[in-house]
């Protein structure tokens, strides 16, 4: 019969076996990881979720350019864009003028904004006058027919300021061949 003796080797191997089988070995191994020793290669895809990240852990310098979309941004966290100060109110709407003019020169007042008068002064030549000076404003015009569901004749339209009146425009209309022709038009002026 042999005597049972506890040796250091017996105790150490038994303890190691208990730790590995009981899960304690994982805790010991995790506690022994060096700082920054786990990287992308060691992390399974999709394993890291938002709750796993520290607050403000992901900053602009850590995000690849053009990798985020609008769906990735919480809109309530965004501040107003400095150059969009005028977009928050309609306070600048007074600087917009518009006129719809029939081919005979009559102003369609129900479809016009800040327009005072219009007149046909020759074949395809019109004058439109607005309530305020539009000298430093941009004007754009297009062929139109007042009303709904009616299309006008093809052609072109040009605008230029009135020499004698800073509140007015000359509008010249042409047919598709480039000859002066009476056409209905709409003009918008933005200051």
mmCIF file of C-alpha atoms in Angstrom, residues 5-188:
data_model
loop_
_atom_site.group_PDB
_atom_site.id
_atom_site.type_symbol
_atom_site.label_atom_id
_atom_site.label_comp_id
_atom_site.label_asym_id
_atom_site.label_seq_id
_atom_site.Cartn_x
_atom_site.Cartn_y
_atom_site.Cartn_z
ATOM 1 C CA UNK A 5 1.182 12.443 0.099
ATOM 2 C CA UNK A 6 0.313 15.844 -1.181
ATOM 3 C CA UNK A 7 3.082 17.188 -3.295
ATOM 4 C CA UNK A 8 3.359 20.640 -4.801
ATOM 5 C CA UNK A 9 2.953 19.197 -8.296
ATOM 6 C CA UNK A 10 -0.263 17.365 -7.321
ATOM 7 C CA UNK A 11 -1.810 20.461 -5.743
ATOM 8 C CA UNK A 12 -0.818 22.796 -8.611
ATOM 9 C CA UNK A 13 -2.130 20.477 -11.333
ATOM 10 C CA UNK A 14 -5.422 19.900 -9.481
ATOM 11 C CA UNK A 15 -5.902 23.667 -8.991
ATOM 12 C CA UNK A 16 -5.205 24.329 -12.668
ATOM 13 C CA UNK A 17 -7.718 21.665 -13.689
ATOM 14 C CA UNK A 18 -10.411 23.164 -11.427
ATOM 15 C CA UNK A 19 -9.829 26.679 -12.771
ATOM 16 C CA UNK A 20 -9.994 25.613 -16.414
ATOM 17 C CA UNK A 21 -13.087 23.435 -16.021
ATOM 18 C CA UNK A 22 -14.870 25.897 -13.744
ATOM 19 C CA UNK A 23 -14.401 28.922 -16.024
ATOM 20 C CA UNK A 24 -12.097 30.663 -13.628
ATOM 21 C CA UNK A 25 -9.299 30.239 -16.134
ATOM 22 C CA UNK A 26 -11.068 32.578 -18.528
ATOM 23 C CA UNK A 27 -11.270 35.245 -15.864
ATOM 24 C CA UNK A 28 -7.616 34.837 -15.032
ATOM 25 C CA UNK A 29 -6.667 35.014 -18.723
ATOM 26 C CA UNK A 30 -8.827 38.105 -19.340
ATOM 27 C CA UNK A 31 -7.291 39.846 -16.364
ATOM 28 C CA UNK A 32 -3.868 39.160 -17.810
ATOM 29 C CA UNK A 33 -4.490 40.824 -21.225
ATOM 30 C CA UNK A 34 -2.207 43.720 -21.940
ATOM 31 C CA UNK A 35 -3.730 47.140 -22.638
ATOM 32 C CA UNK A 36 -4.756 47.567 -26.331
ATOM 33 C CA UNK A 37 -3.947 43.906 -27.084
ATOM 34 C CA UNK A 38 -7.410 43.191 -28.568
ATOM 35 C CA UNK A 39 -7.984 44.684 -32.010
ATOM 36 C CA UNK A 40 -10.319 44.331 -34.987
ATOM 37 C CA UNK A 41 -8.885 40.922 -35.920
ATOM 38 C CA UNK A 42 -9.811 39.468 -32.521
ATOM 39 C CA UNK A 43 -13.392 40.854 -32.451
ATOM 40 C CA UNK A 44 -16.154 38.980 -34.243
ATOM 41 C CA UNK A 45 -18.145 41.060 -36.780
ATOM 42 C CA UNK A 46 -21.167 42.682 -35.119
ATOM 43 C CA UNK A 47 -19.974 41.798 -31.608
ATOM 44 C CA UNK A 48 -19.512 45.416 -30.456
ATOM 45 C CA UNK A 49 -22.800 47.308 -29.973
ATOM 46 C CA UNK A 50 -23.588 50.901 -28.939
ATOM 47 C CA UNK A 51 -23.909 50.028 -25.217
ATOM 48 C CA UNK A 52 -20.349 48.612 -25.324
ATOM 49 C CA UNK A 53 -18.893 51.994 -26.326
ATOM 50 C CA UNK A 54 -17.967 54.725 -23.869
ATOM 51 C CA UNK A 55 -19.793 58.052 -24.264
ATOM 52 C CA UNK A 56 -18.137 60.180 -26.983
ATOM 53 C CA UNK A 57 -15.801 57.282 -27.863
ATOM 54 C CA UNK A 58 -16.474 57.746 -31.583
ATOM 55 C CA UNK A 59 -15.428 61.219 -32.732
ATOM 56 C CA UNK A 60 -15.169 62.867 -36.141
ATOM 57 C CA UNK A 61 -11.485 61.975 -36.425
ATOM 58 C CA UNK A 62 -12.330 58.278 -35.956
ATOM 59 C CA UNK A 63 -15.015 58.158 -38.682
ATOM 60 C CA UNK A 64 -14.084 57.577 -42.317
ATOM 61 C CA UNK A 65 -15.055 60.473 -44.605
ATOM 62 C CA UNK A 66 -18.362 59.971 -46.461
ATOM 63 C CA UNK A 67 -19.176 56.821 -44.468
ATOM 64 C CA UNK A 68 -22.167 58.279 -42.558
ATOM 65 C CA UNK A 69 -25.599 59.031 -43.993
ATOM 66 C CA UNK A 70 -28.487 61.112 -42.676
ATOM 67 C CA UNK A 71 -29.930 57.999 -41.028
ATOM 68 C CA UNK A 72 -26.768 57.735 -38.887
ATOM 69 C CA UNK A 73 -27.196 61.227 -37.405
ATOM 70 C CA UNK A 74 -29.670 62.215 -34.706
ATOM 71 C CA UNK A 75 -31.014 65.480 -36.167
ATOM 72 C CA UNK A 76 -31.900 66.980 -32.787
ATOM 73 C CA UNK A 77 -28.185 67.054 -31.924
ATOM 74 C CA UNK A 78 -27.326 69.309 -34.866
ATOM 75 C CA UNK A 79 -26.997 73.067 -34.499
ATOM 76 C CA UNK A 80 -28.241 75.591 -37.060
ATOM 77 C CA UNK A 81 -25.971 75.986 -40.072
ATOM 78 C CA UNK A 82 -24.501 79.514 -39.732
ATOM 79 C CA UNK A 83 -25.130 80.454 -43.365
ATOM 80 C CA UNK A 84 -28.780 79.320 -43.150
ATOM 81 C CA UNK A 85 -29.893 82.098 -40.798
ATOM 82 C CA UNK A 86 -32.388 83.429 -43.367
ATOM 83 C CA UNK A 87 -33.861 79.979 -43.984
ATOM 84 C CA UNK A 88 -35.462 79.804 -40.525
ATOM 85 C CA UNK A 89 -38.035 82.530 -41.258
ATOM 86 C CA UNK A 90 -39.883 84.045 -44.173
ATOM 87 C CA UNK A 91 -38.628 87.494 -43.156
ATOM 88 C CA UNK A 92 -36.741 87.904 -46.426
ATOM 89 C CA UNK A 93 -39.764 87.020 -48.559
ATOM 90 C CA UNK A 94 -40.366 90.752 -49.140
ATOM 91 C CA UNK A 95 -37.362 90.697 -51.482
ATOM 92 C CA UNK A 96 -39.100 88.376 -53.945
ATOM 93 C CA UNK A 97 -41.216 89.769 -56.769
ATOM 94 C CA UNK A 98 -43.109 88.039 -59.518
ATOM 95 C CA UNK A 99 -45.374 88.830 -62.428
ATOM 96 C CA UNK A 100 -47.480 86.791 -64.809
ATOM 97 C CA UNK A 101 -48.258 88.765 -67.959
ATOM 98 C CA UNK A 102 -50.608 87.815 -70.802
ATOM 99 C CA UNK A 103 -49.465 88.127 -74.415
ATOM 100 C CA UNK A 104 -51.541 91.348 -74.734
ATOM 101 C CA UNK A 105 -49.562 92.915 -71.846
ATOM 102 C CA UNK A 106 -52.232 92.596 -69.131
ATOM 103 C CA UNK A 107 -50.860 91.789 -65.658
ATOM 104 C CA UNK A 108 -52.506 88.754 -64.018
ATOM 105 C CA UNK A 109 -52.717 90.244 -60.534
ATOM 106 C CA UNK A 110 -53.900 87.065 -58.795
ATOM 107 C CA UNK A 111 -50.712 85.281 -59.894
ATOM 108 C CA UNK A 112 -48.290 88.171 -59.332
ATOM 109 C CA UNK A 113 -46.373 89.387 -56.266
ATOM 110 C CA UNK A 114 -45.295 93.008 -55.693
ATOM 111 C CA UNK A 115 -45.958 93.811 -59.367
ATOM 112 C CA UNK A 116 -47.551 97.220 -59.959
ATOM 113 C CA UNK A 117 -48.156 97.244 -63.702
ATOM 114 C CA UNK A 118 -47.318 95.734 -67.067
ATOM 115 C CA UNK A 119 -47.733 96.866 -70.649
ATOM 116 C CA UNK A 120 -47.083 95.612 -74.170
ATOM 117 C CA UNK A 121 -45.056 98.338 -75.921
ATOM 118 C CA UNK A 122 -44.412 96.586 -79.243
ATOM 119 C CA UNK A 123 -44.439 93.162 -80.853
ATOM 120 C CA UNK A 124 -42.936 90.831 -78.228
ATOM 121 C CA UNK A 125 -41.794 93.796 -76.082
ATOM 122 C CA UNK A 126 -43.174 94.381 -72.576
ATOM 123 C CA UNK A 127 -42.504 96.528 -69.529
ATOM 124 C CA UNK A 128 -43.158 95.240 -66.006
ATOM 125 C CA UNK A 129 -42.957 97.565 -62.989
ATOM 126 C CA UNK A 130 -42.636 96.397 -59.362
ATOM 127 C CA UNK A 131 -43.362 98.130 -56.045
ATOM 128 C CA UNK A 132 -39.674 98.591 -55.098
ATOM 129 C CA UNK A 133 -36.320 99.205 -56.745
ATOM 130 C CA UNK A 134 -34.970 96.034 -58.354
ATOM 131 C CA UNK A 135 -31.757 97.480 -59.795
ATOM 132 C CA UNK A 136 -29.464 95.064 -57.905
ATOM 133 C CA UNK A 137 -31.751 92.047 -58.229
ATOM 134 C CA UNK A 138 -31.725 88.938 -60.412
ATOM 135 C CA UNK A 139 -34.590 88.325 -62.828
ATOM 136 C CA UNK A 140 -35.551 85.101 -64.566
ATOM 137 C CA UNK A 141 -38.432 84.633 -66.982
ATOM 138 C CA UNK A 142 -40.134 81.780 -68.779
ATOM 139 C CA UNK A 143 -42.954 81.294 -71.226
ATOM 140 C CA UNK A 144 -46.240 80.466 -69.588
ATOM 141 C CA UNK A 145 -49.960 80.614 -70.109
ATOM 142 C CA UNK A 146 -52.030 81.884 -67.187
ATOM 143 C CA UNK A 147 -54.354 79.159 -65.998
ATOM 144 C CA UNK A 148 -54.088 75.445 -65.448
ATOM 145 C CA UNK A 149 -53.431 72.726 -68.015
ATOM 146 C CA UNK A 150 -52.721 75.062 -70.933
ATOM 147 C CA UNK A 151 -49.376 75.025 -72.712
ATOM 148 C CA UNK A 152 -48.003 78.044 -74.503
ATOM 149 C CA UNK A 153 -46.336 78.318 -77.882
ATOM 150 C CA UNK A 154 -42.629 77.459 -78.024
ATOM 151 C CA UNK A 155 -40.227 80.372 -77.925
ATOM 152 C CA UNK A 156 -37.726 82.340 -75.904
ATOM 153 C CA UNK A 157 -37.864 85.150 -73.377
ATOM 154 C CA UNK A 158 -35.237 87.683 -72.255
ATOM 155 C CA UNK A 159 -35.194 90.310 -69.497
ATOM 156 C CA UNK A 160 -33.212 93.474 -68.827
ATOM 157 C CA UNK A 161 -33.678 96.450 -66.515
ATOM 158 C CA UNK A 162 -35.526 99.630 -67.534
ATOM 159 C CA UNK A 163 -33.088 102.538 -67.977
ATOM 160 C CA UNK A 164 -35.516 105.182 -66.746
ATOM 161 C CA UNK A 165 -37.054 103.226 -63.864
ATOM 162 C CA UNK A 166 -35.123 101.152 -61.281
ATOM 163 C CA UNK A 167 -38.364 99.389 -60.374
ATOM 164 C CA UNK A 168 -39.001 97.963 -63.826
ATOM 165 C CA UNK A 169 -37.921 95.432 -66.435
ATOM 166 C CA UNK A 170 -38.053 95.091 -70.175
ATOM 167 C CA UNK A 171 -39.178 91.631 -71.223
ATOM 168 C CA UNK A 172 -38.770 90.525 -74.831
ATOM 169 C CA UNK A 173 -40.459 87.377 -76.198
ATOM 170 C CA UNK A 174 -39.658 85.465 -79.394
ATOM 171 C CA UNK A 175 -41.132 82.580 -81.343
ATOM 172 C CA UNK A 176 -39.176 79.354 -81.916
ATOM 173 C CA UNK A 177 -37.597 80.822 -85.081
ATOM 174 C CA UNK A 178 -36.177 83.757 -83.088
ATOM 175 C CA UNK A 179 -38.543 86.438 -84.406
ATOM 176 C CA UNK A 180 -40.214 88.867 -81.994
ATOM 177 C CA UNK A 181 -43.655 87.511 -81.087
ATOM 178 C CA UNK A 182 -46.313 88.249 -78.502
ATOM 179 C CA UNK A 183 -46.183 85.530 -75.823
ATOM 180 C CA UNK A 184 -47.467 85.219 -72.251
ATOM 181 C CA UNK A 185 -44.676 84.940 -69.682
ATOM 182 C CA UNK A 186 -43.854 84.755 -65.995
ATOM 183 C CA UNK A 187 -40.955 86.636 -64.450
ATOM 184 C CA UNK A 188 -39.460 86.216 -60.972
#
